[in-house]
Amino acid sequence: MKERFLLGIDIGTSGCKLAVFDAQGNVKAFYNQTYQTDYPGPGYAEQDANDWWRAVTRGLLNIFASTKVNPHDITAIGLAGQSPTCLPVDKNGSPLRKALIWLDTRSVEQIRKMTQLISEDEIIQVSGNPVATPYIIPKIKWIEDNEPEIFRATHHILQSHAFIGHQLTGHFYQDMSTCNGYHIFNISKGKIDFDMAEKLQVPISLVPEIVSSHQIIGEVTQEASKITGLPKGIPVVAGGLDAACGTLGAGVFNAGQTQEQGGQAGGMSIVTPNALIHPKLILSNHVVPQRWLLQGGTTGGGGVLKWLREQFFENIQAPDDLNTDNPFEIMSYLASKSSPGSKGLVFLPYMSGERSPLWDPRAKGTFVGLNFQTEKTDIIRSVMEGVAYTLLHNLKTAQEVKAEINNLISVGGAANSVIWTQIKSDVTGKPIQVPFSDFATPLGAAILAGVGTGYFPSFEVAVNQTVKIQRYHEPDFKNHQIYRDYFGLFLELYDSLKEKFQKLDQIKTKTGP
């Protein structure tokens, strides 16, 4: 019998990842393509949606030209993407401006206006999410205030993967797992709250048709076929939030299971059987029906280590006893040569403000404790520890609403670092499992495609068949005790510096960059 494959496409923050999977979750072909994020003003973070589409088309053509995968053997396509994203498009699905991605924090004034119309508590009770800059409604309001012509021309607001879905099928949609980006979506009832939309003065027509994440939204069109090499008629499934797809692709879909995300950004996703609302956390529908994800999303993740390497360790060389030229592996090795607490060096990884649970767009990345005895091993380890502290901060916040947290399952590029994963286990005091695949997010998208088209009979079968664990980490409780003290200091440092961060912004605004 001819083997049939599933294609998962992930429109991430730093780049696009495509992977072709067989029924056992084995990767038959893959492709990565980075794209640019523009920062044209203070707090601005934008991406060109056409860059997403170019990355997808280039990747597909590369896969079909350089691997043994026959495009006619692909049975279904699933999508995943960064969110909340605010991409205004016209009636043809053409972008009217660059997308305001979740890192964009320009809408502070619009948030102030929103909370004058209605209290934040009331918004949170409906949407399950705080009124903060990453979300879509404040960004829509910014466009309305500052780019009225674009606002009037906007037919729909699309998420990153929904834009790719439209490019492939010609259909507009909004999947359930990314509806949490809209404060007019009732997270408990799973539908638009018309009263909230009226109070916030948001046209509900901006939100496309809402569908389940495993629903077929259309088929590859003739036009898309010519551009991508995909055969016309392949079903495309809606897909969902990259973090939620990565959660599914890591095998996390039962209550109490928790996924730890170590991509460009950091975060955690706890599966809950009902909508647990915490004003400082993110709540979304899981891509699996009748389940929710209580999430913590941080700006500090693998991207912080990438920044450190690019700015200070670009030409890093491996020690004589390490046989690799991979800079990430070299930095991980060096981090292992420091000790828990990085010899008194603490790093706050707020490199683009911070999301949960602080929701402070003015927070700054900060090293505290530098001295002449500080070595590069300590600096690298302190960055890893700082990211781990933000994970613990979110987990502890989730426990305030009685979220059940058992073991963690770690995905993303940072999970490839044994020392970084062990640091996270030691800091949190939780065991961590690491799946074999580096492709949890596109795998999750592919699983959605498989379940949606009947390739898999259920989510349970799909996960049991495709997700395999390669490493287990148990916490070292001696180290955990050390980290408890450092974590307490970590929290105190932010509290003491919060006002100084704001003052720094004021001085910077007055004096220029």
Short mmCIF file of C-alpha atoms in Angstrom, two decimals:
data_model
loop_
_atom_site.label_atom_id
_atom_site.label_comp_id
_atom_site.label_asym_id
_atom_site.label_seq_id
_atom_site.Cartn_x
_atom_site.Cartn_y
_atom_site.Cartn_z
CA MET A 1 0.00 0.00 0.00
CA LYS A 2 1.28 3.45 -0.92
CA GLU A 3 2.50 5.50 2.06
CA ARG A 4 0.57 8.70 2.70
CA PHE A 5 2.01 11.73 4.47
CA LEU A 6 0.85 14.75 6.47
CA LEU A 7 2.30 18.24 6.04
CA GLY A 8 2.65 20.60 9.00
CA ILE A 9 3.41 24.29 8.45
CA ASP A 10 4.42 26.54 11.36
CA ILE A 11 4.56 30.33 10.93
CA GLY A 12 6.68 31.07 13.99
CA THR A 13 7.99 34.36 15.32
CA SER A 14 11.51 33.98 13.96
CA GLY A 15 10.78 31.86 10.91
CA CYS A 16 8.72 29.29 9.07
CA LYS A 17 9.15 25.58 9.65
CA LEU A 18 7.70 22.94 7.32
CA ALA A 19 7.78 19.20 7.99
CA VAL A 20 6.36 16.15 6.27
CA PHE A 21 5.42 13.26 8.59
CA ASP A 22 4.47 9.64 8.15
CA ALA A 23 1.85 7.86 10.27
CA GLN A 24 4.40 7.14 13.03
CA GLY A 25 5.43 10.79 13.33
CA ASN A 26 8.76 10.28 11.58
CA VAL A 27 10.02 13.33 9.70
CA LYS A 28 10.35 12.50 6.00
CA ALA A 29 11.36 16.01 4.96
CA PHE A 30 11.75 19.41 6.57
CA TYR A 31 12.64 23.00 5.77
CA ASN A 32 13.39 26.11 7.84
CA GLN A 33 13.25 29.66 6.56
CA THR A 34 13.81 32.75 8.69
CA TYR A 35 12.23 36.11 8.01
CA GLN A 36 12.68 39.61 9.29
CA THR A 37 10.96 41.40 12.15
CA ASP A 38 10.96 45.17 11.73
CA TYR A 39 11.16 47.55 14.68
CA PRO A 40 10.34 50.92 13.04
CA GLY A 41 9.53 52.76 16.26
CA PRO A 42 9.54 52.47 20.06
CA GLY A 43 7.60 49.34 20.99
CA TYR A 44 6.88 48.49 17.35
CA ALA A 45 7.30 44.91 16.07
CA GLU A 46 6.05 44.14 12.57
CA GLN A 47 6.39 41.42 9.96
CA ASP A 48 5.53 41.35 6.27
CA ALA A 49 2.89 38.65 5.71
CA ASN A 50 4.19 38.20 2.18
CA ASP A 51 7.47 37.06 3.75
CA TRP A 52 5.53 34.26 5.47
CA TRP A 53 4.03 33.16 2.17
CA ARG A 54 7.36 33.38 0.34
CA ALA A 55 8.94 31.21 3.05
CA VAL A 56 6.18 28.61 2.65
CA THR A 57 6.36 28.48 -1.14
CA ARG A 58 10.16 28.40 -1.15
CA GLY A 59 10.13 25.64 1.44
CA LEU A 60 7.64 23.47 -0.42
CA LEU A 61 9.47 23.80 -3.72
CA ASN A 62 12.74 22.95 -1.95
CA ILE A 63 11.24 19.86 -0.31
CA PHE A 64 9.79 18.54 -3.55
CA ALA A 65 13.01 19.22 -5.46
CA SER A 66 15.54 17.90 -2.96
CA THR A 67 13.81 15.00 -1.17
CA LYS A 68 12.02 11.82 -2.13
CA VAL A 69 8.66 13.16 -0.95
CA ASN A 70 6.15 13.11 -3.80
CA PRO A 71 3.66 15.97 -3.38
CA HIS A 72 0.89 13.61 -4.54
CA ASP A 73 1.54 11.48 -1.44
CA ILE A 74 0.55 14.33 0.91
CA THR A 75 -2.95 13.59 2.14
CA ALA A 76 -3.66 16.70 4.25
CA ILE A 77 -2.12 19.97 5.47
CA GLY A 78 -2.25 21.44 8.98
CA LEU A 79 -1.21 24.94 10.02
CA ALA A 80 0.21 26.60 13.12
CA GLY A 81 1.23 30.16 13.77
CA GLN A 82 2.37 32.87 16.15
CA SER A 83 -0.47 34.75 17.79
CA PRO A 84 -1.94 37.19 18.75
CA THR A 85 -1.31 38.71 15.33
CA CYS A 86 -3.09 41.72 13.88
CA LEU A 87 -2.97 41.50 10.09
CA PRO A 88 -5.60 43.66 8.37
CA VAL A 89 -6.54 42.38 4.90
CA ASP A 90 -8.92 43.54 2.19
CA LYS A 91 -11.72 41.51 0.58
CA ASN A 92 -9.19 39.66 -1.57
CA GLY A 93 -7.08 38.69 1.43
CA SER A 94 -4.28 41.09 0.48
CA PRO A 95 -2.45 42.68 3.43
CA LEU A 96 -3.18 46.37 3.92
CA ARG A 97 -0.07 46.89 6.06
CA LYS A 98 2.57 44.83 7.82
CA ALA A 99 1.30 42.61 10.62
CA LEU A 100 1.55 43.84 14.19
CA ILE A 101 2.88 40.74 15.93
CA TRP A 102 2.51 39.79 19.59
CA LEU A 103 5.82 41.48 20.49
CA ASP A 104 4.40 44.87 19.50
CA THR A 105 3.74 47.09 22.53
CA ARG A 106 2.74 50.38 20.91
CA SER A 107 -0.94 50.26 22.00
CA VAL A 108 -0.52 51.45 25.61
CA GLU A 109 -2.73 54.51 25.03
CA GLN A 110 -5.44 52.39 23.39
CA ILE A 111 -5.50 50.13 26.45
CA ARG A 112 -6.05 53.17 28.65
CA LYS A 113 -9.00 54.18 26.48
CA MET A 114 -10.43 50.64 26.50
CA THR A 115 -10.42 50.45 30.27
CA GLN A 116 -12.24 53.78 30.39
CA LEU A 117 -15.05 52.25 28.35
CA ILE A 118 -15.30 49.15 30.54
CA SER A 119 -13.37 47.85 33.55
CA GLU A 120 -10.50 45.45 33.00
CA ASP A 121 -12.07 43.03 35.50
CA GLU A 122 -15.20 42.78 33.36
CA ILE A 123 -13.14 42.22 30.23
CA ILE A 124 -11.13 39.49 31.96
CA GLN A 125 -14.26 37.71 33.20
CA VAL A 126 -15.48 37.41 29.61
CA SER A 127 -12.25 36.90 27.68
CA GLY A 128 -10.18 35.16 30.35
CA ASN A 129 -7.25 37.36 29.43
CA PRO A 130 -5.70 40.63 30.65
CA VAL A 131 -5.97 43.85 28.70
CA ALA A 132 -2.39 44.04 27.47
CA THR A 133 -0.42 45.08 24.41
CA PRO A 134 0.12 41.63 22.83
CA TYR A 135 -3.62 41.24 22.19
CA ILE A 136 -5.52 42.07 19.02
CA ILE A 137 -8.19 44.56 20.13
CA PRO A 138 -5.68 47.18 21.40
CA LYS A 139 -3.83 46.85 18.07
CA ILE A 140 -7.06 47.27 16.09
CA LYS A 141 -7.74 50.38 18.13
CA TRP A 142 -4.25 51.69 17.37
CA ILE A 143 -4.86 51.25 13.64
CA GLU A 144 -8.24 52.95 13.97
CA ASP A 145 -6.65 55.92 15.77
CA ASN A 146 -3.49 56.26 13.68
CA GLU A 147 -4.25 54.72 10.28
CA PRO A 148 -7.97 55.38 9.73
CA GLU A 149 -7.84 54.72 5.98
CA ILE A 150 -6.45 51.24 6.59
CA PHE A 151 -9.02 50.62 9.32
CA ARG A 152 -11.89 51.57 6.98
CA ALA A 153 -10.52 49.33 4.22
CA THR A 154 -10.07 46.30 6.49
CA HIS A 155 -12.30 43.35 5.64
CA HIS A 156 -10.92 40.91 8.21
CA ILE A 157 -8.12 40.60 10.75
CA LEU A 158 -6.14 37.41 10.14
CA GLN A 159 -3.79 35.36 12.26
CA SER A 160 -0.45 34.34 10.73
CA HIS A 161 -1.45 30.76 9.87
CA ALA A 162 -4.93 31.83 8.74
CA PHE A 163 -3.25 34.08 6.17
CA ILE A 164 -1.40 31.03 4.84
CA GLY A 165 -4.69 29.10 4.93
CA HIS A 166 -6.30 31.79 2.80
CA GLN A 167 -3.38 31.78 0.38
CA LEU A 168 -3.77 28.02 -0.04
CA THR A 169 -7.57 27.78 -0.19
CA GLY A 170 -9.06 31.23 -0.75
CA HIS A 171 -11.13 30.91 2.44
CA PHE A 172 -11.11 33.27 5.44
CA TYR A 173 -11.31 31.80 8.95
CA GLN A 174 -10.44 32.27 12.60
CA ASP A 175 -9.64 29.13 14.61
CA MET A 176 -10.82 28.60 18.19
CA SER A 177 -7.37 28.36 19.78
CA THR A 178 -6.38 31.90 18.76
CA CYS A 179 -9.73 33.53 19.58
CA ASN A 180 -8.32 34.42 22.98
CA GLY A 181 -6.50 37.25 21.23
CA TYR A 182 -9.86 39.01 20.97
CA HIS A 183 -11.25 40.47 24.18
CA ILE A 184 -14.71 40.20 22.62
CA PHE A 185 -14.54 36.38 22.64
CA ASN A 186 -16.19 34.59 25.57
CA ILE A 187 -13.58 32.00 26.50
CA SER A 188 -15.96 29.86 28.58
CA LYS A 189 -18.81 29.78 26.04
CA GLY A 190 -16.63 29.60 22.95
CA LYS A 191 -18.29 32.39 20.98
CA ILE A 192 -18.24 36.13 20.31
CA ASP A 193 -19.75 38.23 23.10
CA PHE A 194 -21.83 40.81 21.24
CA ASP A 195 -22.34 42.93 24.34
CA MET A 196 -18.58 43.19 24.91
CA ALA A 197 -18.02 44.03 21.23
CA GLU A 198 -20.55 46.85 21.52
CA LYS A 199 -19.01 48.22 24.71
CA LEU A 200 -15.51 48.17 23.23
CA GLN A 201 -16.84 49.57 19.94
CA VAL A 202 -15.31 46.79 17.83
CA PRO A 203 -16.99 45.75 14.54
CA ILE A 204 -17.54 41.99 14.81
CA SER A 205 -17.23 41.74 11.03
CA LEU A 206 -13.47 42.06 11.49
CA VAL A 207 -13.41 38.53 12.94
CA PRO A 208 -13.71 35.84 10.23
CA GLU A 209 -15.82 32.70 10.66
CA ILE A 210 -14.74 30.83 13.81
CA VAL A 211 -13.92 27.14 13.27
CA SER A 212 -12.47 24.24 15.25
CA SER A 213 -8.75 23.71 14.89
CA HIS A 214 -9.21 20.29 13.25
CA GLN A 215 -11.88 21.50 10.81
CA ILE A 216 -11.19 21.39 7.07
CA ILE A 217 -11.32 24.98 5.83
CA GLY A 218 -10.87 24.26 2.13
CA GLU A 219 -8.67 22.65 -0.47
CA VAL A 220 -5.52 23.74 -2.27
CA THR A 221 -6.61 25.90 -5.20
CA GLN A 222 -5.31 25.75 -8.75
CA GLU A 223 -3.53 29.07 -8.25
CA ALA A 224 -1.84 27.89 -5.03
CA SER A 225 -0.91 24.63 -6.72
CA LYS A 226 1.00 26.46 -9.44
CA ILE A 227 2.96 28.48 -6.88
CA THR A 228 3.72 25.74 -4.33
CA GLY A 229 3.87 22.49 -6.27
CA LEU A 230 1.10 21.05 -4.07
CA PRO A 231 -1.54 19.16 -6.05
CA LYS A 232 -4.89 20.91 -6.37
CA GLY A 233 -7.55 19.54 -4.01
CA ILE A 234 -5.45 18.58 -0.95
CA PRO A 235 -7.57 19.35 2.15
CA VAL A 236 -6.26 22.09 4.45
CA VAL A 237 -7.17 21.99 8.14
CA ALA A 238 -7.49 25.21 10.18
CA GLY A 239 -4.74 24.50 12.71
CA GLY A 240 -4.07 26.88 15.55
CA LEU A 241 -1.82 28.75 17.93
CA ASP A 242 1.80 27.62 17.61
CA ALA A 243 2.07 27.04 21.36
CA ALA A 244 -1.11 24.95 21.35
CA CYS A 245 0.00 22.92 18.33
CA GLY A 246 3.38 22.42 19.96
CA THR A 247 1.57 21.26 23.07
CA LEU A 248 -0.34 18.65 21.09
CA GLY A 249 2.81 17.67 19.18
CA ALA A 250 4.54 17.06 22.50
CA GLY A 251 1.73 14.72 23.55
CA VAL A 252 0.22 17.19 26.01
CA PHE A 253 -3.57 17.00 25.88
CA ASN A 254 -4.72 15.51 29.20
CA ALA A 255 -5.48 17.57 32.32
CA GLY A 256 -2.40 18.29 34.43
CA GLN A 257 0.07 17.81 31.63
CA THR A 258 2.20 20.89 31.02
CA GLN A 259 4.26 21.88 28.03
CA GLU A 260 7.30 24.11 28.44
CA GLN A 261 8.13 26.11 25.33
CA GLY A 262 11.72 26.97 24.52
CA GLY A 263 11.50 28.67 21.16
CA GLN A 264 12.30 32.30 20.33
CA ALA A 265 9.99 33.21 23.22
CA GLY A 266 9.40 31.18 26.36
CA GLY A 267 6.29 29.99 28.08
CA MET A 268 4.22 27.18 29.47
CA SER A 269 0.83 25.65 28.68
CA ILE A 270 -1.14 23.70 31.30
CA VAL A 271 -4.02 21.55 30.07
CA THR A 272 -7.20 22.11 32.09
CA PRO A 273 -10.64 20.45 31.80
CA ASN A 274 -12.40 23.80 32.20
CA ALA A 275 -11.73 27.51 31.76
CA LEU A 276 -9.50 28.57 34.68
CA ILE A 277 -9.24 32.35 34.60
CA HIS A 278 -6.30 34.16 36.17
CA PRO A 279 -6.01 37.90 35.48
CA LYS A 280 -2.25 37.64 35.00
CA LEU A 281 -2.15 34.60 32.70
CA ILE A 282 -3.25 33.72 29.18
CA LEU A 283 -6.23 31.43 28.66
CA SER A 284 -7.07 29.86 25.33
CA ASN A 285 -8.96 26.93 23.95
CA HIS A 286 -6.68 24.00 23.25
CA VAL A 287 -6.58 22.77 19.67
CA VAL A 288 -8.14 19.61 21.16
CA PRO A 289 -11.89 20.09 21.74
CA GLN A 290 -13.25 20.49 25.29
CA ARG A 291 -9.88 21.35 26.74
CA TRP A 292 -8.30 24.67 27.65
CA LEU A 293 -4.73 25.86 28.00
CA LEU A 294 -3.75 28.07 30.91
CA GLN A 295 -0.63 29.69 29.54
CA GLY A 296 2.25 31.84 30.55
CA GLY A 297 4.00 33.63 27.72
CA THR A 298 7.33 35.37 28.21
CA THR A 299 9.47 37.46 25.89
CA GLY A 300 12.60 35.71 27.18
CA GLY A 301 13.26 32.30 25.63
CA GLY A 302 15.77 30.88 23.19
CA GLY A 303 15.92 34.31 21.60
CA VAL A 304 17.76 35.67 24.63
CA LEU A 305 20.61 33.20 24.18
CA LYS A 306 20.60 33.94 20.44
CA TRP A 307 20.97 37.65 21.24
CA LEU A 308 23.81 36.92 23.66
CA ARG A 309 25.65 34.85 21.06
CA GLU A 310 25.20 37.38 18.25
CA GLN A 311 26.28 40.37 20.33
CA PHE A 312 29.04 38.92 22.51
CA PHE A 313 29.95 35.37 21.45
CA GLU A 314 29.74 35.50 17.66
CA ASN A 315 33.16 33.89 17.18
CA ILE A 316 32.95 31.52 20.11
CA GLN A 317 35.33 28.56 19.88
CA ALA A 318 34.88 25.11 21.38
CA PRO A 319 37.28 24.08 24.16
CA ASP A 320 39.75 21.33 23.30
CA ASP A 321 37.65 18.71 25.09
CA LEU A 322 34.48 19.51 23.07
CA ASN A 323 34.11 18.25 19.51
CA THR A 324 31.58 20.62 17.92
CA ASP A 325 31.39 23.91 16.08
CA ASN A 326 27.73 24.48 16.97
CA PRO A 327 27.67 27.74 19.00
CA PHE A 328 24.55 26.69 20.92
CA GLU A 329 26.24 23.44 22.01
CA ILE A 330 29.40 25.33 22.96
CA MET A 331 27.45 27.83 25.06
CA SER A 332 25.55 25.00 26.76
CA TYR A 333 28.84 23.28 27.57
CA LEU A 334 30.26 26.50 29.04
CA ALA A 335 27.11 27.03 31.13
CA SER A 336 27.61 23.59 32.66
CA LYS A 337 31.02 24.74 33.94
CA SER A 338 29.42 27.39 36.14
CA SER A 339 27.41 26.52 39.25
CA PRO A 340 23.76 26.96 40.35
CA GLY A 341 23.24 30.68 40.87
CA SER A 342 26.00 31.58 38.40
CA LYS A 343 28.24 32.71 41.26
CA GLY A 344 25.82 35.40 42.35
CA LEU A 345 24.84 36.71 38.90
CA VAL A 346 21.11 37.17 38.26
CA PHE A 347 19.61 37.99 34.87
CA LEU A 348 16.15 39.47 34.23
CA PRO A 349 15.34 38.35 30.64
CA TYR A 350 12.86 41.12 29.83
CA MET A 351 14.40 41.98 26.47
CA SER A 352 11.17 43.21 24.88
CA GLY A 353 9.19 44.11 27.97
CA GLU A 354 7.51 41.16 29.63
CA ARG A 355 4.26 39.35 29.18
CA SER A 356 2.78 37.13 31.87
CA PRO A 357 2.53 37.47 34.75
CA LEU A 358 4.00 41.00 34.81
CA TRP A 359 2.46 42.52 31.67
CA ASP A 360 5.01 45.30 31.70
CA PRO A 361 6.02 46.58 28.24
CA ARG A 362 8.66 48.80 29.87
CA ALA A 363 10.53 46.03 31.70
CA LYS A 364 14.18 45.70 30.65
CA GLY A 365 16.77 42.97 30.42
CA THR A 366 19.10 43.37 33.39
CA PHE A 367 22.23 41.72 34.82
CA VAL A 368 22.69 42.12 38.58
CA GLY A 369 25.84 40.92 40.33
CA LEU A 370 28.60 41.44 37.77
CA ASN A 371 32.11 41.66 39.22
CA PHE A 372 35.71 41.02 38.20
CA GLN A 373 35.33 37.34 39.10
CA THR A 374 32.42 36.90 36.67
CA GLU A 375 33.34 34.63 33.76
CA LYS A 376 31.61 34.00 30.46
CA THR A 377 30.44 30.65 31.84
CA ASP A 378 28.52 32.52 34.55
CA ILE A 379 27.01 35.01 32.10
CA ILE A 380 25.70 32.24 29.84
CA ARG A 381 24.34 30.20 32.75
CA SER A 382 22.68 33.25 34.33
CA VAL A 383 20.80 33.87 31.08
CA MET A 384 19.55 30.27 31.11
CA GLU A 385 18.59 30.58 34.78
CA GLY A 386 16.78 33.87 34.19
CA VAL A 387 14.57 32.22 31.58
CA ALA A 388 13.93 29.33 33.99
CA TYR A 389 12.88 31.79 36.72
CA THR A 390 10.23 33.26 34.40
CA LEU A 391 8.92 29.72 33.84
CA LEU A 392 8.65 29.15 37.59
CA HIS A 393 7.00 32.56 38.04
CA ASN A 394 4.26 31.52 35.61
CA LEU A 395 3.81 28.06 37.13
CA LYS A 396 3.41 29.51 40.61
CA THR A 397 0.91 32.04 39.29
CA ALA A 398 -1.14 29.23 37.72
CA GLN A 399 -1.24 27.37 41.02
CA GLU A 400 -3.07 30.35 42.52
CA VAL A 401 -6.19 29.21 40.62
CA LYS A 402 -5.63 25.54 41.56
CA ALA A 403 -4.20 24.48 38.21
CA GLU A 404 -2.94 20.90 38.40
CA ILE A 405 0.69 20.64 37.32
CA ASN A 406 2.30 17.23 37.05
CA ASN A 407 5.31 16.66 34.84
CA LEU A 408 6.59 19.11 32.24
CA ILE A 409 7.25 18.25 28.61
CA SER A 410 9.87 20.49 27.02
CA VAL A 411 9.87 21.45 23.34
CA GLY A 412 11.58 23.99 21.12
CA GLY A 413 15.21 24.56 20.29
CA ALA A 414 16.18 25.21 23.92
CA ALA A 415 15.11 21.66 24.81
CA ASN A 416 18.11 20.39 22.82
CA SER A 417 20.35 21.75 25.56
CA VAL A 418 20.68 19.12 28.28
CA ILE A 419 22.04 21.63 30.80
CA TRP A 420 19.33 24.22 30.12
CA THR A 421 16.60 21.60 30.51
CA GLN A 422 18.19 20.37 33.74
CA ILE A 423 18.35 23.94 35.05
CA LYS A 424 14.61 24.28 34.37
CA SER A 425 13.94 21.02 36.19
CA ASP A 426 16.06 22.11 39.17
CA VAL A 427 14.50 25.59 39.31
CA THR A 428 10.89 24.36 39.10
CA GLY A 429 11.36 21.17 41.10
CA LYS A 430 9.44 19.28 38.39
CA PRO A 431 10.48 16.30 36.26
CA ILE A 432 10.83 17.15 32.58
CA GLN A 433 10.45 14.93 29.52
CA VAL A 434 11.87 15.86 26.12
CA PRO A 435 10.29 14.34 22.99
CA PHE A 436 12.51 13.00 20.21
CA SER A 437 11.28 15.41 17.57
CA ASP A 438 12.43 19.01 17.26
CA PHE A 439 9.25 19.48 15.28
CA ALA A 440 6.55 19.40 17.96
CA THR A 441 4.70 22.41 16.54
CA PRO A 442 4.46 21.27 12.90
CA LEU A 443 3.76 17.75 14.21
CA GLY A 444 0.84 19.13 16.21
CA ALA A 445 -0.43 20.87 13.08
CA ALA A 446 -0.04 17.62 11.15
CA ILE A 447 -1.95 15.69 13.84
CA LEU A 448 -4.81 18.19 13.50
CA ALA A 449 -4.78 17.57 9.75
CA GLY A 450 -4.76 13.82 10.34
CA VAL A 451 -7.65 13.84 12.82
CA GLY A 452 -9.63 16.34 10.76
CA THR A 453 -9.44 14.20 7.63
CA GLY A 454 -9.80 10.78 9.27
CA TYR A 455 -6.16 9.81 8.73
CA PHE A 456 -6.12 9.22 12.50
CA PRO A 457 -9.31 7.98 14.22
CA SER A 458 -8.74 10.10 17.35
CA PHE A 459 -6.32 12.43 19.11
CA GLU A 460 -5.41 9.63 21.54
CA VAL A 461 -4.39 7.29 18.73
CA ALA A 462 -2.51 10.05 16.93
CA VAL A 463 -0.46 11.04 20.00
CA ASN A 464 0.29 7.46 21.05
CA GLN A 465 1.43 6.68 17.52
CA THR A 466 3.57 9.73 16.81
CA VAL A 467 5.01 11.19 20.04
CA LYS A 468 8.11 9.54 21.51
CA ILE A 469 10.23 10.65 24.49
CA GLN A 470 14.04 10.78 24.20
CA ARG A 471 15.17 12.20 27.57
CA TYR A 472 13.99 12.35 31.17
CA HIS A 473 15.21 14.95 33.66
CA GLU A 474 14.65 14.64 37.41
CA PRO A 475 15.15 17.69 39.64
CA ASP A 476 18.22 17.84 41.87
CA PHE A 477 16.63 19.01 45.11
CA LYS A 478 19.91 20.32 46.50
CA ASN A 479 20.08 22.66 43.53
CA HIS A 480 16.36 23.37 43.89
CA GLN A 481 16.93 24.71 47.39
CA ILE A 482 19.65 27.01 46.09
CA TYR A 483 17.40 28.24 43.32
CA ARG A 484 14.55 28.98 45.75
CA ASP A 485 16.63 31.75 47.29
CA TYR A 486 17.72 33.12 43.93
CA PHE A 487 14.14 33.04 42.64
CA GLY A 488 12.97 35.09 45.60
CA LEU A 489 15.67 37.64 44.83
CA PHE A 490 14.72 37.56 41.14
CA LEU A 491 11.17 38.66 42.01
CA GLU A 492 12.42 41.35 44.39
CA LEU A 493 14.76 42.77 41.75
CA TYR A 494 11.92 43.38 39.32
CA ASP A 495 9.80 45.01 42.02
CA SER A 496 12.65 47.34 42.97
CA LEU A 497 13.49 48.22 39.36
CA LYS A 498 9.99 48.60 37.93
CA GLU A 499 9.79 52.36 38.42
CA LYS A 500 13.38 52.77 37.24
CA PHE A 501 12.50 51.00 33.97
CA GLN A 502 9.74 53.55 33.38
CA LYS A 503 12.07 56.44 34.22
CA LEU A 504 14.65 55.05 31.79
CA ASP A 505 12.03 55.11 29.02
CA GLN A 506 11.16 58.71 29.87
CA ILE A 507 14.80 59.77 29.66
CA LYS A 508 15.28 57.83 26.43
CA THR A 509 12.21 59.46 24.88
CA LYS A 510 13.44 62.91 25.88
CA THR A 511 17.06 62.48 24.78
CA GLY A 512 16.58 60.20 21.78
CA PRO A 513 18.06 56.77 20.99
#
